[in-house]
Coordinates of C-alpha atoms and ligand atoms in Angstrom, one line a residue:
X1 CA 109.6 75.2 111.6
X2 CA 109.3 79.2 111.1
X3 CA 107.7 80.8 108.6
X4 CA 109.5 83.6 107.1
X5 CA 107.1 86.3 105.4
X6 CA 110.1 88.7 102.9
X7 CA 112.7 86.5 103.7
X8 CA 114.0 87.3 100.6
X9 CA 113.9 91.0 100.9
X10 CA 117.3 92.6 102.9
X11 CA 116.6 92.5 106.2
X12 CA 114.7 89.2 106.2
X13 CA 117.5 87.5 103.8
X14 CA 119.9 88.4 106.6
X15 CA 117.5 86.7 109.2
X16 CA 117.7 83.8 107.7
X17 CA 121.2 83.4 107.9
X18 CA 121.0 83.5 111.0
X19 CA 118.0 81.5 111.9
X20 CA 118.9 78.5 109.3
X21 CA 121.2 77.7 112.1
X22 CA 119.0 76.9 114.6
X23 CA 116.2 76.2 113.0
X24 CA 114.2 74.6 110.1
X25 CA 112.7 77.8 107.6
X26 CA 110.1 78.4 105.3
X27 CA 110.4 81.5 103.0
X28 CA 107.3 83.1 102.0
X29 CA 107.6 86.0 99.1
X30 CA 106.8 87.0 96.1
X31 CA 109.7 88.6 94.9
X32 CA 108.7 92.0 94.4
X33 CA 111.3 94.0 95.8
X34 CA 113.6 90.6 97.4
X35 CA 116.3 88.5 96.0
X36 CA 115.2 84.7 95.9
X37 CA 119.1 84.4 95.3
X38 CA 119.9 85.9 99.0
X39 CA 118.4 83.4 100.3
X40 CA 120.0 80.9 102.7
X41 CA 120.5 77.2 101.3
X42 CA 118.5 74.7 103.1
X43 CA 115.4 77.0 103.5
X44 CA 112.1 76.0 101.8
X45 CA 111.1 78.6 99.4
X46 CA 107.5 79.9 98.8
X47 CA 106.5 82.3 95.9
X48 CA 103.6 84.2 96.6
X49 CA 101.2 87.0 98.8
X50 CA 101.5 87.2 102.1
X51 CA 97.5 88.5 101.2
X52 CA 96.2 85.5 99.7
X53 CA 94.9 83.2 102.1
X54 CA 94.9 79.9 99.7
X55 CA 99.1 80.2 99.8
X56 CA 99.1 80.7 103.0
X57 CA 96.9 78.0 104.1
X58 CA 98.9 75.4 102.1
X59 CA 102.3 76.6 103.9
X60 CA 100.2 76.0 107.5
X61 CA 98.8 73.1 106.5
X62 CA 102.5 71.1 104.9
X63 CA 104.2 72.4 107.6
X64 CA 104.0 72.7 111.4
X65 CA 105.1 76.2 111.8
X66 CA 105.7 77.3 115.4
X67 CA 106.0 80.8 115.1
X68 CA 105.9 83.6 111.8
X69 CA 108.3 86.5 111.3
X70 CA 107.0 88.9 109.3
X71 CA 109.3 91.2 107.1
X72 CA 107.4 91.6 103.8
X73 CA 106.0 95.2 103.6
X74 CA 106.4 98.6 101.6
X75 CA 108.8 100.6 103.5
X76 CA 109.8 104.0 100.8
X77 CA 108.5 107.1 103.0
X78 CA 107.9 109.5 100.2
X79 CA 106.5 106.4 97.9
X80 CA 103.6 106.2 100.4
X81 CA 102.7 109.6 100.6
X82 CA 102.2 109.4 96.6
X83 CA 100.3 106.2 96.5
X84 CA 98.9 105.4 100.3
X85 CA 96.6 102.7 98.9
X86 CA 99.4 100.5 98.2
X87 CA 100.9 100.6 101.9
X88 CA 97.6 100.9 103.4
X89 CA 96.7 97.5 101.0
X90 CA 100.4 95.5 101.1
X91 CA 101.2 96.5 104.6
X92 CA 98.4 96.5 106.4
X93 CA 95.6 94.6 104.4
X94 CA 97.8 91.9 103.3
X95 CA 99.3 91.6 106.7
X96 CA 95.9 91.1 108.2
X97 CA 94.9 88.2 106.1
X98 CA 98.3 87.0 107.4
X99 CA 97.2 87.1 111.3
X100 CA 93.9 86.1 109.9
X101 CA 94.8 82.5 109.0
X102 CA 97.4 82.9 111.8
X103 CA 94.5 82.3 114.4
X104 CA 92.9 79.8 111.9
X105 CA 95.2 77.6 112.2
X106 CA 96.1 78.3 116.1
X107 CA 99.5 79.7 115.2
X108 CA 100.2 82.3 118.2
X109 CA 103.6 83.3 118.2
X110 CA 104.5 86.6 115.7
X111 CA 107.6 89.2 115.5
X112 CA 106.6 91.9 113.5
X113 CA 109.1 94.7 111.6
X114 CA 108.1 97.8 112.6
X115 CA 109.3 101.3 112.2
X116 CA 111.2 104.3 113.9
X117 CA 109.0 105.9 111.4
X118 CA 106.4 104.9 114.0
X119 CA 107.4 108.4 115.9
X120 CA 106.9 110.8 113.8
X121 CA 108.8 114.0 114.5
X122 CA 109.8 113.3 118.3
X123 CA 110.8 115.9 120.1
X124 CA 113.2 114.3 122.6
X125 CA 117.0 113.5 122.2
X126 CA 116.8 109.8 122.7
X127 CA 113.5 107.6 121.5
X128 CA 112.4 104.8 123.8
X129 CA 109.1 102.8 123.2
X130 CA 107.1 105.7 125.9
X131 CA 108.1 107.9 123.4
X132 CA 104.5 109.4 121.8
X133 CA 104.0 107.6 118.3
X134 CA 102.3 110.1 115.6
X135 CA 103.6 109.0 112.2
X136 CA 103.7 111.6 109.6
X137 CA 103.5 109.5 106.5
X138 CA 101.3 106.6 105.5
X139 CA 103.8 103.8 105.9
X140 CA 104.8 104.8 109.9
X141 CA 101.0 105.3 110.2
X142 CA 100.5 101.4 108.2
X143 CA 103.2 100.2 111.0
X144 CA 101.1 101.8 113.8
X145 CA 98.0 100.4 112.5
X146 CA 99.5 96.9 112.7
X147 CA 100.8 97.3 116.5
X148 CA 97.8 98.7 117.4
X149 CA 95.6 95.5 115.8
X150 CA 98.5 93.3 117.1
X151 CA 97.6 94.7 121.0
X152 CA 94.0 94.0 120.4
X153 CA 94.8 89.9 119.1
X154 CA 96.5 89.8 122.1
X155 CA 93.6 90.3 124.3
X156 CA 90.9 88.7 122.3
X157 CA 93.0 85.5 120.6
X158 CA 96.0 85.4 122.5
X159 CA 98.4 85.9 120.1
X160 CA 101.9 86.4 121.6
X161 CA 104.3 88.8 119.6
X162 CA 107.1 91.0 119.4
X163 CA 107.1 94.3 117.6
X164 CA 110.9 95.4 116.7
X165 CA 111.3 99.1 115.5
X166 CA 114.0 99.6 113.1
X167 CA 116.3 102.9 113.2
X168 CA 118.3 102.3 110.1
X169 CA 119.4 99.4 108.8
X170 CA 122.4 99.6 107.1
X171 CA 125.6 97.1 106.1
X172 CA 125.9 93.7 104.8
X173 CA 126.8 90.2 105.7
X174 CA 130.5 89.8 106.9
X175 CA 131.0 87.2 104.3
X176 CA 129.9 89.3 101.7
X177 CA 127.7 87.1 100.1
X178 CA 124.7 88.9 100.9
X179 CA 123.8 92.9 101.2
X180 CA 121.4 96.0 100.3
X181 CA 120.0 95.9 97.0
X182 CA 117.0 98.1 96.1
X183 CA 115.5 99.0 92.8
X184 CA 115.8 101.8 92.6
X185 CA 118.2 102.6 95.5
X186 CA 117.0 105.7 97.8
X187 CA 118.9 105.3 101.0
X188 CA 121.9 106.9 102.1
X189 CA 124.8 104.5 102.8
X190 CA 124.4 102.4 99.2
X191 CA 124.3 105.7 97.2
X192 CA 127.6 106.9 98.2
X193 CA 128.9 103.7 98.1
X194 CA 127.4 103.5 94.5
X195 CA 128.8 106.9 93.6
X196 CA 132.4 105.9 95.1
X197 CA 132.4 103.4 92.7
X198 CA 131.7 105.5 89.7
X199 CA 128.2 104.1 89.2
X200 CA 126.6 107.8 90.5
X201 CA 128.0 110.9 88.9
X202 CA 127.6 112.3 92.5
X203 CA 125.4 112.5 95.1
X204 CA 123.3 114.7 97.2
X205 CA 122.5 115.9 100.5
X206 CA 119.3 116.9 101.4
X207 CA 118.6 119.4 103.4
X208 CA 121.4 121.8 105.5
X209 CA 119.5 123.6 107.7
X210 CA 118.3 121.2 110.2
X211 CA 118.6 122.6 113.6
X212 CA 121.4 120.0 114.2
X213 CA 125.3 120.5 114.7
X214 CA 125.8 121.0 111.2
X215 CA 122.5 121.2 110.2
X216 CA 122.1 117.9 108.0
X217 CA 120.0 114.8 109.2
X218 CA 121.0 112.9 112.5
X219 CA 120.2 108.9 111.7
X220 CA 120.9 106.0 113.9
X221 CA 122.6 103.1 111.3
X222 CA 122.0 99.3 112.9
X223 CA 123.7 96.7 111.0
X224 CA 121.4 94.3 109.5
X225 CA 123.2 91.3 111.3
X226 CA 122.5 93.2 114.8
X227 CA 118.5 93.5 113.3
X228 CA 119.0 90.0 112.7
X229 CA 120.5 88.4 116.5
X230 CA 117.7 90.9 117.8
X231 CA 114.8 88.8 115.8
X232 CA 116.4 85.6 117.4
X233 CA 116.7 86.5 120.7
X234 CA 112.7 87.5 120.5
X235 CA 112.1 84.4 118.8
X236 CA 113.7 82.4 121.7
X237 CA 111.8 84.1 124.6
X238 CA 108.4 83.6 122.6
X239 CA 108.9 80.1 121.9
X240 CA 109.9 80.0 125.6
X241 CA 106.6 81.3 126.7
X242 CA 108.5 84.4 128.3
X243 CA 107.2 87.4 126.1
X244 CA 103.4 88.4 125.3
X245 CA 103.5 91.5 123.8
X246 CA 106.1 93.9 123.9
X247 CA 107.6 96.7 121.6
X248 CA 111.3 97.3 121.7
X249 CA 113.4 99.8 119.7
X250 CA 116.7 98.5 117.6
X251 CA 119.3 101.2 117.4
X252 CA 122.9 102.2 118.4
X253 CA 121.8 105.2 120.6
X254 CA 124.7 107.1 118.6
X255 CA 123.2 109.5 116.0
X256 CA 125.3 110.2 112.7
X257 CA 124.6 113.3 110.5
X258 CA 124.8 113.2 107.0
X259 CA 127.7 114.6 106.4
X260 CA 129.5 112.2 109.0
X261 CA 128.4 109.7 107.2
X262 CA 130.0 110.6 104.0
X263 CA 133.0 111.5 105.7
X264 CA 133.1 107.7 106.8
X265 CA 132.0 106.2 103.5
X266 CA 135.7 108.7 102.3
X267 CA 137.7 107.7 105.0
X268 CA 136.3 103.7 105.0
X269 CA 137.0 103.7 100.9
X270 CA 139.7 105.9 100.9
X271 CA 137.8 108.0 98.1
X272 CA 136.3 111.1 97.7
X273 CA 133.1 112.4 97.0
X274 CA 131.2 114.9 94.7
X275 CA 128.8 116.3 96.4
X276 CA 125.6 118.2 95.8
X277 CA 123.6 120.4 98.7
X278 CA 120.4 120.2 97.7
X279 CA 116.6 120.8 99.6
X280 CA 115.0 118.6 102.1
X281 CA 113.9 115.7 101.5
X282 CA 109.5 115.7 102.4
X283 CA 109.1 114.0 105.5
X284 CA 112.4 114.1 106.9
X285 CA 112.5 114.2 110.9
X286 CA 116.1 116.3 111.9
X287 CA 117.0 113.8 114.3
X288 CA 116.2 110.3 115.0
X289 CA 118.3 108.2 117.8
X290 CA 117.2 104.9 119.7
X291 CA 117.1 104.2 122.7
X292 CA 117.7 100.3 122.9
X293 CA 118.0 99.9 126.8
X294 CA 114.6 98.0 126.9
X295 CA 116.2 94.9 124.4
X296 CA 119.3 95.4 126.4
X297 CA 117.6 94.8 129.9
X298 CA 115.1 91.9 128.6
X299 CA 117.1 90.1 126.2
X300 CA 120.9 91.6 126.4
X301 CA 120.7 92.3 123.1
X302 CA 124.0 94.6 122.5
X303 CA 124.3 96.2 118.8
X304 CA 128.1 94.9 117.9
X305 CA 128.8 96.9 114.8
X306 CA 129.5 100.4 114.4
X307 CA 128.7 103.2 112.0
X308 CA 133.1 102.1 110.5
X309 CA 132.3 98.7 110.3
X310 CA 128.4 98.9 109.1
X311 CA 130.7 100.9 105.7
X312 CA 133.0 98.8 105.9
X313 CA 130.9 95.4 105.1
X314 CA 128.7 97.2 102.8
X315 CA 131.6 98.2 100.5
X316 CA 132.9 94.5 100.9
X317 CA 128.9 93.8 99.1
X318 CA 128.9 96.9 97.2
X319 CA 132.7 96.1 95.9
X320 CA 131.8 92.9 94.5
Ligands
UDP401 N1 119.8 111.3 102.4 C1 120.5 112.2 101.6 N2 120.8 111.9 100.3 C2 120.4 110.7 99.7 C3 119.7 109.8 100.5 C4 119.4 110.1 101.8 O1 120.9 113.3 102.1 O2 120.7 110.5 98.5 C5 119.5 111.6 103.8 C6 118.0 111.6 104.1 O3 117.4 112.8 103.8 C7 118.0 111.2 105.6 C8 119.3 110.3 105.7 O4 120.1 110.6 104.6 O5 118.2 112.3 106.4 C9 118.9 108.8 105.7 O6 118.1 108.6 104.7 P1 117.7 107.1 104.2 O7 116.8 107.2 103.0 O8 119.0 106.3 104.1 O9 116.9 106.5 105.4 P2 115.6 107.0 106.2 O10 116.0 107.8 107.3 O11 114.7 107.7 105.2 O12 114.9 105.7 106.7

């Protein structure tokens, strides 16, 4: 059995897909920012804090739960530079209790969801994990703080684990019956998609001046089913005893600009956009691409979908 933590949220509810086939699942969450309705059939399904020990004690003791994946956190950048307590308290307070009763009940095997938030403003082309981490925000610095105490269980407790750094995860399920779905919505891809349905009056860019090619924001978009094979594939080599601790980026190692990215979402929809040029956004880095060799070489984990098709299943979700 695997224990879920925000398997309800997006990127965890797309996990589960996945994992349900393989494996038996137990969802922990409480609902705060996930769907309980995106979540696979045949999963048990826990309401509560990842932070309260009592819940979590009752999931370890009904069920024998080899290994936890842990998704459940705060993750809005400009959120956490107005209210650090809450990430500092959700993301890394709660998810200490977590590893807490972890090594009470002898549970060693964890994959964590970390950040490409983790770097900061990096100042090379492609990011591997050598790459310097100095997060500029409190939620890269919450992620970092969680690595860090994840490198020191290791030593002391022997808790084996996988840190996965998300570029940005973007698309929906192929079948459509799952997808992104924040309240309120801040991220790129879903607010044109919203606006190209009429639901936005228009949208806006933030920030032209970057020293980029056309001076908006370069991203890296992963599709949330490539996230998810990437979780399984680290699941397997820690249940096979062939990982201890390692940190490995999830990207396509193609960077998109802004702009290129509403010129898919046009092209992919076949509409067109109003569109505002407004300031940068606090906290933006110009450029963020992956370098995924390190999954590639360990696990072969390939991304499948591209920046087309991560548009084109979200406006299959967002069309519905
Ligand atoms: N962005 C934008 N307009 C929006 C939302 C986002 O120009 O309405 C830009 C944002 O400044 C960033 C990129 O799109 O450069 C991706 O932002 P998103 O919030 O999707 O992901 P993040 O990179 O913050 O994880």
């Amino acid at each position: 059995m695997i224990l879920v933590v925000g398997g309800a949220g997006y990127i965890g509810s797309h996990l589960v897909k996945e994992l349900v086939l393989t494996e038996e699942v137990v969802v922990l969450d409480n609902g705060s920012t996930g769907h309980f309705s995106s979540i696979a059939d045949g999963v048990s399904i826990v309401q509560g804090d990842l932070g309260n020990p009592e819940v979590l004690k009752s999931i370890f003791t009904k069920y024998p739960i080899k290994a936890v994946m842990h998704f459940a956190a705060n993750s809005l950048i400009g959120e956490s530079v107005e209210n650090p307590l809450k990430y500092y308290k959700n993301n890394v307070a709660a998810t200490l209790a977590l590893l807490e009763t972890m090594m009470e009940f002898n549970i060693k095997n964890f994959i964590f969801s970390s950040t490409a938030a983790t770097y900061g403003i990096p100042t090379v082309d492609l990011i591997t994990e050598e790459t310097p981490t100095y997060p500029i925000n409190p939620y890269g610095k919450s992620k970092l703080m969680i690595e860090d105490i994840l490198e020191d269980f290791y030593d002391a407790y022997g808790l084996n684990y996988v840190v996965l750094r998300y570029f940005n995860a973007a698309g929906a399920h192929i079948s459509g019956e799952i997808g992104e779905r924040h309240d309120p919505e801040t991220h790129l891809i879903p607010i044109i998609l919203e606006h190209l349905l009429g639901e936005r009056e228009k949208i806006s860019i933030f920030g032209t001046d970057y020293e980029t090619s056309d001076g908006t924001c370069i991203r890296d978009y992963i599709h949330v089913t490539d996230l998810a094979k990437a979780h399984i594939l680290a699941l397997e080599a820690l249940l096979e005893g062939k990982v201890g601790k390692e940190i490995y980026n999830l990207g396509n190692g193609r960077g998109y600009s802004v702009k290129e990215v509403v010129d898919m979402c046009q092209k992919v929809t076949g509409r067109k956009a109003i569109i505002e040029y407004a300031k940068r956004r606090p906290g933006d880095p110009a450029k963020l691409v992956a370098s995924s060799q390190r999954i590639y070489e360990d696990f072969g984990w390939r991304p499948k979908y591209r920046l087309e098709e991560i548009i084109e299943t979200a406006w299959k979700w967002h069309s519905q």
